[in-house]
Amino acid sequence: MTNLYQGKYRIPSARWQHWDYGSDAAYFITICTKNREHYFGKIENGKMCLSHVGILADVFWHEIKNHSKNVELDSFVVMPNNIHGILILDGNNNDGNAVETTHALSLQQQQSLQPTNETIGQNRFQNQGKNTVSSIIGSYKSAISKHANRMGLIIDWQSRFYEHIIRDDADYSRIAEYIEANVSNWPTDKFFNKEDLLSLKS
């Protein structure tokens, strides 16, 4: 766990229905596959073995900060049927030009805009509009889906994602520890189900 939080994003109010999800804060993000299908891989001998789609999920998450202003990433894990990560917005409150990431440029656009020193992942992002948690996660999922489709891979998402505004240092530490221990604690995790026992025994 890193020290990105450092008491900087303490949230004084619990009125989340009025919260602007483009505001500076640390957010705990959980993204699930549809019907909790194991598109991202499986856990073997206490280690997460990523599928090809799981690799895309990992790579594109780390690309987010290269294509959005005012974004930091902390603890993160790809699980068989979900993704957990801490996303920090820092600077949106002072920057009227904060941007949203819109991933997955068309192949033609990539060829015309591609600098020689950029990675493949970087070429699938473009900046557009305002930076919010929803826009970042929506375009992240889109990038994975579009690239997976080009590779003939299957991915289907739960329509929404879960976000939690991290309130203080204790909340941050608890969530980071949960993420980092998620693989080893998989059999007791709420996203684990009885069918998963078969994959663990196989």
PDB file of N, CA and C in Angstrom, residues 1 141 154:
ATOM      1  N   MET A   1       0.841  -1.197   0.000  1.00  0.00           N
ATOM      2  CA  MET A   1       0.000   0.000   0.000  1.00  0.00           C
ATOM      3  C   MET A   1       0.874   1.245   0.000  1.00  0.00           C
ATOM      4  N   LYS A 141     -13.824   0.314 -19.454  1.00  0.00           N
ATOM      5  CA  LYS A 141     -14.526  -0.900 -19.848  1.00  0.00           C
ATOM      6  C   LYS A 141     -14.659  -0.986 -21.370  1.00  0.00           C
ATOM      7  N   ILE A 154     -14.146 -12.972 -25.583  1.00  0.00           N
ATOM      8  CA  ILE A 154     -15.459 -12.651 -25.047  1.00  0.00           C
ATOM      9  C   ILE A 154     -15.331 -11.952 -23.700  1.00  0.00           C
TER      10      ILE A 154
END
